[in-house]
Protein backbone atom coordinates (compact mmCIF):
# COMPACT_ATOMS: atom_id res chain seq x y z
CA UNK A 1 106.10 -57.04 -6.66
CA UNK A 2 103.91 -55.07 -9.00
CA UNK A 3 101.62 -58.33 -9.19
CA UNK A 4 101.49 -58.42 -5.21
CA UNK A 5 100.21 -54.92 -5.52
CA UNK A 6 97.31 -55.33 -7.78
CA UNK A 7 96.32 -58.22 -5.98
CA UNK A 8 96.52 -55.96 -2.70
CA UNK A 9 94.54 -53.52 -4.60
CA UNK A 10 91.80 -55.82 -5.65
CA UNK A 11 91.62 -57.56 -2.49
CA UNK A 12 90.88 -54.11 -0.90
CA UNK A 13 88.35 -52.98 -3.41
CA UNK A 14 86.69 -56.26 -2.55
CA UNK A 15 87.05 -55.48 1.17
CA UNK A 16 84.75 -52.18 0.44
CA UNK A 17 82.31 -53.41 -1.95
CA UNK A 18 81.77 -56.29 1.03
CA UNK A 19 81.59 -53.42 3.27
CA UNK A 20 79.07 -51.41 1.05
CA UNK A 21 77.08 -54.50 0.25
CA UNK A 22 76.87 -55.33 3.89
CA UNK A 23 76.06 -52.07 5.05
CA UNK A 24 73.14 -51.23 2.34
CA UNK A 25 71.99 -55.12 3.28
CA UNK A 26 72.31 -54.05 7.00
CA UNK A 27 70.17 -50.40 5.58
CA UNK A 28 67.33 -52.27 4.11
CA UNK A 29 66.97 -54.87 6.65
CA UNK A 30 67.31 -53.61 10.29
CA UNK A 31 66.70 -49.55 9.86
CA UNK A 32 63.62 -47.96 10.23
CA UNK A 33 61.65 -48.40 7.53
CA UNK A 34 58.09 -46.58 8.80
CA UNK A 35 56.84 -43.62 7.62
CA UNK A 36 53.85 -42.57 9.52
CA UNK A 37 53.51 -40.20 12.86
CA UNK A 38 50.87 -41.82 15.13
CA UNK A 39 52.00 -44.31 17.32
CA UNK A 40 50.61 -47.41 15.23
CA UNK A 41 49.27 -48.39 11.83
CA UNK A 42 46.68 -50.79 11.37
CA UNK A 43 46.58 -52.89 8.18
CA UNK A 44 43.76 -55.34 7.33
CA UNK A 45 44.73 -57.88 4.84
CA UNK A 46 41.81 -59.50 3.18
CA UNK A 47 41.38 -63.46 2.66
CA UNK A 48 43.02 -63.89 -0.98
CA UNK A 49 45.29 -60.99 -0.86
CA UNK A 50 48.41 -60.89 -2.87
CA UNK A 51 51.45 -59.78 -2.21
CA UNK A 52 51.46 -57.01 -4.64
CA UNK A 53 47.75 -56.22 -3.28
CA UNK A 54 50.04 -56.30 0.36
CA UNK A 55 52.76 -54.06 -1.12
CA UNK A 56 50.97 -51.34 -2.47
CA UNK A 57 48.39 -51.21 0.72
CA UNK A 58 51.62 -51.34 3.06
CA UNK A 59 53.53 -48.61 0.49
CA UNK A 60 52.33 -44.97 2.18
CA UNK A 61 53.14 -45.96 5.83
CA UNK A 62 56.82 -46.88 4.95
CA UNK A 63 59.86 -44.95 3.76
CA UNK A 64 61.11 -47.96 1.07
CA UNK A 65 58.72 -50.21 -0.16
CA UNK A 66 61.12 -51.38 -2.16
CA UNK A 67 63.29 -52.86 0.67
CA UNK A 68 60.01 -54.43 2.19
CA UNK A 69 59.39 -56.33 -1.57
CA UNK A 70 63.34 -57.44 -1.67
CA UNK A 71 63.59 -58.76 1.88
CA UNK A 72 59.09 -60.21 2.11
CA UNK A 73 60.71 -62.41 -1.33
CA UNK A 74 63.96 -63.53 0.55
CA UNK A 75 62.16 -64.27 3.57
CA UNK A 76 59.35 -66.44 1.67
CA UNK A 77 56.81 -63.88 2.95
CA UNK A 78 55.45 -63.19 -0.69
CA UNK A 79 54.50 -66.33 -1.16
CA UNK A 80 52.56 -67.05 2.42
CA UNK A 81 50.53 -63.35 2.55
CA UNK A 82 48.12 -64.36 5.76
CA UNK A 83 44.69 -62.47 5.98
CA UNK A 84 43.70 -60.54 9.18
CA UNK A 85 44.82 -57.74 11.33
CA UNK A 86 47.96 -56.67 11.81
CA UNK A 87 49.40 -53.44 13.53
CA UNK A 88 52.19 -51.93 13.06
CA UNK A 89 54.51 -49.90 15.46
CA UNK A 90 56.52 -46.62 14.92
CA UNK A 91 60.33 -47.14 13.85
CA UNK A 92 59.74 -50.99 13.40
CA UNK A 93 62.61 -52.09 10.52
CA UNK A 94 61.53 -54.09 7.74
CA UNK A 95 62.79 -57.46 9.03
CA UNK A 96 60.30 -56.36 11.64
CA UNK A 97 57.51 -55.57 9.87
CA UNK A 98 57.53 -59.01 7.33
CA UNK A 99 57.72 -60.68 11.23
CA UNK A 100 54.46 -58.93 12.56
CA UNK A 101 52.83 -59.73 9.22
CA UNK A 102 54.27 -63.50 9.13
CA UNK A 103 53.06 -64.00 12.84
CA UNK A 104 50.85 -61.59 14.89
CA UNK A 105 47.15 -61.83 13.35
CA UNK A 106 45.55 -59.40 15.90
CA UNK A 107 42.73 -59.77 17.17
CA UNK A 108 39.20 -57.70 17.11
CA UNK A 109 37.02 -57.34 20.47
CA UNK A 110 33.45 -58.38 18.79
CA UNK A 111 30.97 -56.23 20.48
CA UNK A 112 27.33 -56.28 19.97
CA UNK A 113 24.19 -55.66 22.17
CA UNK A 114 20.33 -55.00 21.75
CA UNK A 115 19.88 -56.03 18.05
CA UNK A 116 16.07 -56.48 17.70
CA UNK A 117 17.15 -59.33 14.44
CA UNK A 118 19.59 -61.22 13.50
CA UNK A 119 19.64 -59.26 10.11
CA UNK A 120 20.46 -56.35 12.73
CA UNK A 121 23.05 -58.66 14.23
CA UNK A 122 24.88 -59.73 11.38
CA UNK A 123 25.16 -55.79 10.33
CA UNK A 124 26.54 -55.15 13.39
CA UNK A 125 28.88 -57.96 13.46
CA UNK A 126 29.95 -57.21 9.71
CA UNK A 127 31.23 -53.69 10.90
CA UNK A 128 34.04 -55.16 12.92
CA UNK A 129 34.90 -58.41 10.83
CA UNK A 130 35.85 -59.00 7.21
CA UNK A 131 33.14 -60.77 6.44
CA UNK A 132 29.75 -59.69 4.18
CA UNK A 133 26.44 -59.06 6.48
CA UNK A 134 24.78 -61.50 3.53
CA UNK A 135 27.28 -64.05 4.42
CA UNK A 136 27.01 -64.11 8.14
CA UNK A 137 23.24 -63.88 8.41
CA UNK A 138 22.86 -67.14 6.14
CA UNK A 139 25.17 -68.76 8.48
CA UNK A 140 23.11 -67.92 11.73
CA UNK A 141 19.86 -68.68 9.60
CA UNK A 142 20.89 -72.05 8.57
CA UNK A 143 17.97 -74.15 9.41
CA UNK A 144 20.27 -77.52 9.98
CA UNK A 145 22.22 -76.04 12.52
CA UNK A 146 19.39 -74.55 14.24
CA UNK A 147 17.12 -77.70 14.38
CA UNK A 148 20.06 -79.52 15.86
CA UNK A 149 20.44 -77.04 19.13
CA UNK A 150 16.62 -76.69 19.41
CA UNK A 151 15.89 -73.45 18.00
CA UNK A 152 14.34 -71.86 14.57
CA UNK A 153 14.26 -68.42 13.12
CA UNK A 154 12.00 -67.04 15.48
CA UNK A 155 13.74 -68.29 18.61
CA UNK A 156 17.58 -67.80 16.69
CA UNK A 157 18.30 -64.56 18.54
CA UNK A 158 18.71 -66.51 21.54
CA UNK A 159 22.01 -67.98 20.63
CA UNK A 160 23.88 -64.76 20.83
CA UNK A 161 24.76 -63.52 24.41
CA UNK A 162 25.55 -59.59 24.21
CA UNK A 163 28.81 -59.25 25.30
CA UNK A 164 32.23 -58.69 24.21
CA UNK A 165 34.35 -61.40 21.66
CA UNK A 166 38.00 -61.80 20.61
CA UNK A 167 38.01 -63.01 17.50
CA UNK A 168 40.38 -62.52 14.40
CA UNK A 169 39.31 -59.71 11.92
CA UNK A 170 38.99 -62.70 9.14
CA UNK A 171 37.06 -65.56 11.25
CA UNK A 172 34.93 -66.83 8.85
CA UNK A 173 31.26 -67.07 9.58
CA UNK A 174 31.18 -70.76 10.10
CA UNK A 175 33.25 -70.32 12.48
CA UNK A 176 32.42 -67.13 14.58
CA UNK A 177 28.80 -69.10 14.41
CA UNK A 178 30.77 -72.02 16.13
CA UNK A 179 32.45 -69.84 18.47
CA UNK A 180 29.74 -67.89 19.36
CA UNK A 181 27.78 -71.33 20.31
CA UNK A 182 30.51 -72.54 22.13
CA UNK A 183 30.08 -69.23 24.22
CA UNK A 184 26.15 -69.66 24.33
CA UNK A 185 26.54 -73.23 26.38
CA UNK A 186 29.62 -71.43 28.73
CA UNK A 187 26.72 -69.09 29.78
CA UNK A 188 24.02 -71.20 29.79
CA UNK A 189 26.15 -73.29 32.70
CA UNK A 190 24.45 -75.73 35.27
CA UNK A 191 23.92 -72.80 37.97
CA UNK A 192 21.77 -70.60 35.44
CA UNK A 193 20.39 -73.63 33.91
CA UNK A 194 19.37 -75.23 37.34
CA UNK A 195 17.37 -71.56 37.92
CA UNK A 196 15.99 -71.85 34.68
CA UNK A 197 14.17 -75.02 35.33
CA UNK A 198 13.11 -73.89 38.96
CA UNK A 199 11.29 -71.43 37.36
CA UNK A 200 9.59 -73.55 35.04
CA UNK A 201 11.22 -72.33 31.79
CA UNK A 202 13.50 -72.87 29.19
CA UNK A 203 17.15 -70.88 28.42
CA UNK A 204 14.74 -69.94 25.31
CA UNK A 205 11.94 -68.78 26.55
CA UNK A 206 14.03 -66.84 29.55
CA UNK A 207 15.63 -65.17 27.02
CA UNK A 208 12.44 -64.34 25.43
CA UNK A 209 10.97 -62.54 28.36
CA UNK A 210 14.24 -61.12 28.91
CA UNK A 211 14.10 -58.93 26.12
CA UNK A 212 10.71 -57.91 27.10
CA UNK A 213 11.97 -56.79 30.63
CA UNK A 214 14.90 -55.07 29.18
CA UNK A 215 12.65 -53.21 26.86
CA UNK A 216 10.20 -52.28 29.59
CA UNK A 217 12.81 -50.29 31.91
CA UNK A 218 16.69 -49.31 31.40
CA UNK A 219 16.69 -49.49 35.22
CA UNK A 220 18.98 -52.40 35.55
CA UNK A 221 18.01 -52.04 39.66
CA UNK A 222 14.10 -52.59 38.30
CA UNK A 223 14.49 -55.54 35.89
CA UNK A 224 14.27 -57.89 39.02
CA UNK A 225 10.62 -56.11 39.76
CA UNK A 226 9.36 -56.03 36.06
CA UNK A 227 10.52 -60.01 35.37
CA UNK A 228 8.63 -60.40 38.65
CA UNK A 229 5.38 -59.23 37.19
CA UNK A 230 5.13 -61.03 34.59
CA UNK A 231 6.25 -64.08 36.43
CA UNK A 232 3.32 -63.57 38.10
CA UNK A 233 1.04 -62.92 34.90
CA UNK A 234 2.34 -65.92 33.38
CA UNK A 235 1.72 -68.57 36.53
CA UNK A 236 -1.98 -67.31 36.54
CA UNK A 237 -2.65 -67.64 32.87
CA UNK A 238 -2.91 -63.57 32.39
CA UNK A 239 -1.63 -61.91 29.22
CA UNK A 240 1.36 -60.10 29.28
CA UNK A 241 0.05 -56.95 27.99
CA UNK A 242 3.62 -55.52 26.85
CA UNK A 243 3.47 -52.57 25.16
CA UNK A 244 7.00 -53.33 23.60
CA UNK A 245 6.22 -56.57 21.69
CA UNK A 246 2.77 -54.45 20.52
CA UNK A 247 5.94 -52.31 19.07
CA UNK A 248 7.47 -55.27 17.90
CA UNK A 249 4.36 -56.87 15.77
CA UNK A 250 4.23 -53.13 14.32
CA UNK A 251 7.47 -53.33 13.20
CA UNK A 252 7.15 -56.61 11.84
CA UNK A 253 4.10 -56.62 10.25
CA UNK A 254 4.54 -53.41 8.21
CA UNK A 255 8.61 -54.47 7.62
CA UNK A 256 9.43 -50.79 8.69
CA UNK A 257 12.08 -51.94 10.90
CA UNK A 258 13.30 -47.95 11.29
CA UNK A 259 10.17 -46.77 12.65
CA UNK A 260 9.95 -45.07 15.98
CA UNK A 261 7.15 -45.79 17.93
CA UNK A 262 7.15 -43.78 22.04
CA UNK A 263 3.25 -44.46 22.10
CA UNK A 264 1.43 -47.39 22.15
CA UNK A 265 -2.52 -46.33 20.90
CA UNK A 266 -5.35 -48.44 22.18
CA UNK A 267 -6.31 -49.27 18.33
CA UNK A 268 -2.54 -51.02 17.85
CA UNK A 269 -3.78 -53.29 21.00
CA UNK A 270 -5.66 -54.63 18.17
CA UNK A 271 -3.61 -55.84 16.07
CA UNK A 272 -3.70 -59.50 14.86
CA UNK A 273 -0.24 -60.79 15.16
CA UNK A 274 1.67 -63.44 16.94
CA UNK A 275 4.04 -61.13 18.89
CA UNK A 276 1.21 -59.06 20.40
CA UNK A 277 1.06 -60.38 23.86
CA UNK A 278 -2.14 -57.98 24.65
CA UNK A 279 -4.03 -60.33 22.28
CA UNK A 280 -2.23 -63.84 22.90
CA UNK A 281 -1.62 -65.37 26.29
CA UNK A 282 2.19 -66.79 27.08
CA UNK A 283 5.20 -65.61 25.45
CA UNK A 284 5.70 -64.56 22.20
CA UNK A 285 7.03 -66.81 19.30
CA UNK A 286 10.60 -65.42 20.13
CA UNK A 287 12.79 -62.85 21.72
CA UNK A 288 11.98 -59.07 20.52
CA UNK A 289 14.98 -57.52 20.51
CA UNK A 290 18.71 -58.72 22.61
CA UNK A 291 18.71 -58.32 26.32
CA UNK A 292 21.28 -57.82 28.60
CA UNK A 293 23.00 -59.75 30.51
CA UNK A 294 21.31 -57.87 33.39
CA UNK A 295 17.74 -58.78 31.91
CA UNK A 296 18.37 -62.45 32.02
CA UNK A 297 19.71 -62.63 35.19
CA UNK A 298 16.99 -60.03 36.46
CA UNK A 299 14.26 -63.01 34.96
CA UNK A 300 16.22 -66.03 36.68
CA UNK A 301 16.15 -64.11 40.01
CA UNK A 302 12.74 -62.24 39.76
CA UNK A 303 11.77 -60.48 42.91
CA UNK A 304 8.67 -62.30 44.60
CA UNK A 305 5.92 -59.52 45.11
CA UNK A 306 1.93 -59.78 44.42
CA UNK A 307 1.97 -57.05 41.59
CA UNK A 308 0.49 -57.76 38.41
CA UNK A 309 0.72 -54.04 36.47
CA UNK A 310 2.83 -51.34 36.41
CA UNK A 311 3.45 -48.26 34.40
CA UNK A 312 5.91 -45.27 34.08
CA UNK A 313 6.24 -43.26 37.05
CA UNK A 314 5.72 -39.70 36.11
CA UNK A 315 7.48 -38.44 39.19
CA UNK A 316 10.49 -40.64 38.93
CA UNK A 317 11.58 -41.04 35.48
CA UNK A 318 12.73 -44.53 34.46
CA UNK A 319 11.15 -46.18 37.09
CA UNK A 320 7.42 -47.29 37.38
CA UNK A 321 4.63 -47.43 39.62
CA UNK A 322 3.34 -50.91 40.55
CA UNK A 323 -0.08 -52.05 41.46
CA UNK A 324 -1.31 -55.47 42.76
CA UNK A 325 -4.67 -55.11 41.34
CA UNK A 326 -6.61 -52.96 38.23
CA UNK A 327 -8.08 -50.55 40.26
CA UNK A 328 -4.81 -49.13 41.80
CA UNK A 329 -3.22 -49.44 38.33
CA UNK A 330 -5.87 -47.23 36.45
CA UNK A 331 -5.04 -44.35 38.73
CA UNK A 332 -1.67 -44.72 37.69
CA UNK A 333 -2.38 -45.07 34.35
CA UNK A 334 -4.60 -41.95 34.20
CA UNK A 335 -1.63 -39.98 35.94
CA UNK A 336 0.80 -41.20 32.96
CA UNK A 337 -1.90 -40.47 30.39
CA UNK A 338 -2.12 -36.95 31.63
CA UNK A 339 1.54 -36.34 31.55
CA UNK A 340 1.90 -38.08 27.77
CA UNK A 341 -0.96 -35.91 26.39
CA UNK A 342 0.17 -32.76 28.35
CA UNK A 343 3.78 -33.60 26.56
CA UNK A 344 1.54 -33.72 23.04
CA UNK A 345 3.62 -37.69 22.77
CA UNK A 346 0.82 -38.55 19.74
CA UNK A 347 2.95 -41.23 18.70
């Protein structure tokens, strides 16, 4: 009887240690386990993090990092750490969090617009992805790749479409290059290609006047006009006298790439260099900065008019007056002159 008892007893005592075992299990895996106030928490996990590195970058925003190390090691989580961008949820448990960090690489929405280089580019880019600016402009520069789709280092800035990208925080730059391609021929499809050709040029070189129209007007309702000009300049062997790839040749001639320039001076119209279109006919070399969408579209669907100048309307700021022959366009000229040197704009 006594011997029935203490087996009773022991079987009981094992009863509540299973219970307390199972309930502290229970604790660390499926209670909260978060320990920040805004809704989410974003943690970005580099390429070649370890799970200590993990662990103590994961430690403030949760109550027990120690339950997150015991369960990550059970789970086989400590030896897989994945790179990339992972967020986090208020009052997720830590059988929750070692899922989202397993399984649900986030991705980034790549934005970038109106870089005048690719060394701007790749700084941009580098803001938003874990790769180095160093690393992602010797990808876009590599001459291989570029020779094989047509283009060089001038003409490179043409590959990138200015839009918006979903890509994971640690794409690497061989591959956002790839992607970014792969993007470049969805745009370039047969419709816009087809226009392209109608208007006697190439995705290149539309680009390339592109980002002189966009630099001429921010009126995306004007591009259509301004492409038209120099349409027009262009089929009759005229110069295209833009004032913003005069800018450009500064800028690149001097390396001051930080410079700001609102006044172009008759004596820069001088200036001996390959992107100033006031003293060599056609395009220049390559694209001066990144257009729009708009601006492309605006070049492949120029308005058809007679004019051949125009300059900023005085009386209507952001839009321009347009002339179909020099005389008309000096009056114009002398109008904005007046207002520039009234304004003391010296530069």
């Amino acid at each position: 009887m006594y011997i029935k008892k203490i087996l009773l007893l022991i079987g009981l005592l094992l009863v509540v240690a299973g219970g307390i075992f199972s309930y502290h299990t229970y604790q660390r895996v499926f209670s909260p386990n978060t320990a920040f106030e805004t809704k989410t928490k974003t943690l970005f996990i580099k390429t070649g993090a370890s799970f200590d590195d993990v662990s103590k970058q994961l430690s403030p925003f949760v109550k027990n990092i120690e339950w997150f190390n015991w369960l990550a090691k059970k789970k086989g989580y400590a030896a897989k750490v994945k790179p990339g961008k992972y967020v986090l949820k208020q009052n997720l448990n830590t059988n929750d969090i070692i899922g989202v960090l397993r399984i649900q690489n986030t991705p980034v929405n790549l934005r970038f617009n109106n870089q005048e280089r690719l060394e701007n580019l790749a700084g941009r880019i580098s803001h938003q992805i874990e790769a180095d600016s160093l690393s992602i402009l010797k990808e876009f520069k590599e001459a291989t790749f570029l020779k094989e789709i047509g283009l060089n280092e001038e003409t490179a800035l043409s590959l990138f479409i200015p839009n918006s990208y979903q890509v994971y925080w640690n794409i690497s730059p061989a591959s956002l290059k790839k992607k970014l391609y792969n993007e470049y021929k969805r745009f370039w499809n047969q419709k816009r290609t087809n226009k392209a050709k109608e208007i006697g040029l190439t995705p290149t070189e539309v680009y390339t006047l592109a980002a002189i129209v966009h630099k001429e007007t921010v009126k995306i309702s004007e591009r259509p006009k301004v492409a038209g000009v120099y349409m027009n300049r262009l089929k009759r062997g005229i110069k295209l006298d833009a004032d913003p790839t005069v800018i450009y040749a500064m800028k690149k001639s001097s390396q001051n790439w930080t410079q700001i320039i609102k006044r172009v001076l008759l004596k820069d119209l001088a200036l001996k260099h390959s992107y100033n279109t006031y003293k060599n006919a056609g395009l220049p070399p390559g694209p001066i900065a990144m257009p729009d969408i708009s601006a492309i579209d605006a070049v492949l669907n120029y308005e058809q008019h007679n004019y051949l100048y125009f300059v900023a309307d005085v009386q209507n700021f952001g839009f321009h007056k347009f002339a179909t022959n020099l005389a008309q366009h000096n009056r114009n000229s002398a109008q904005y002159h007046r207002w520039v040197n009234k304004k003391h704009i010296l530069r």
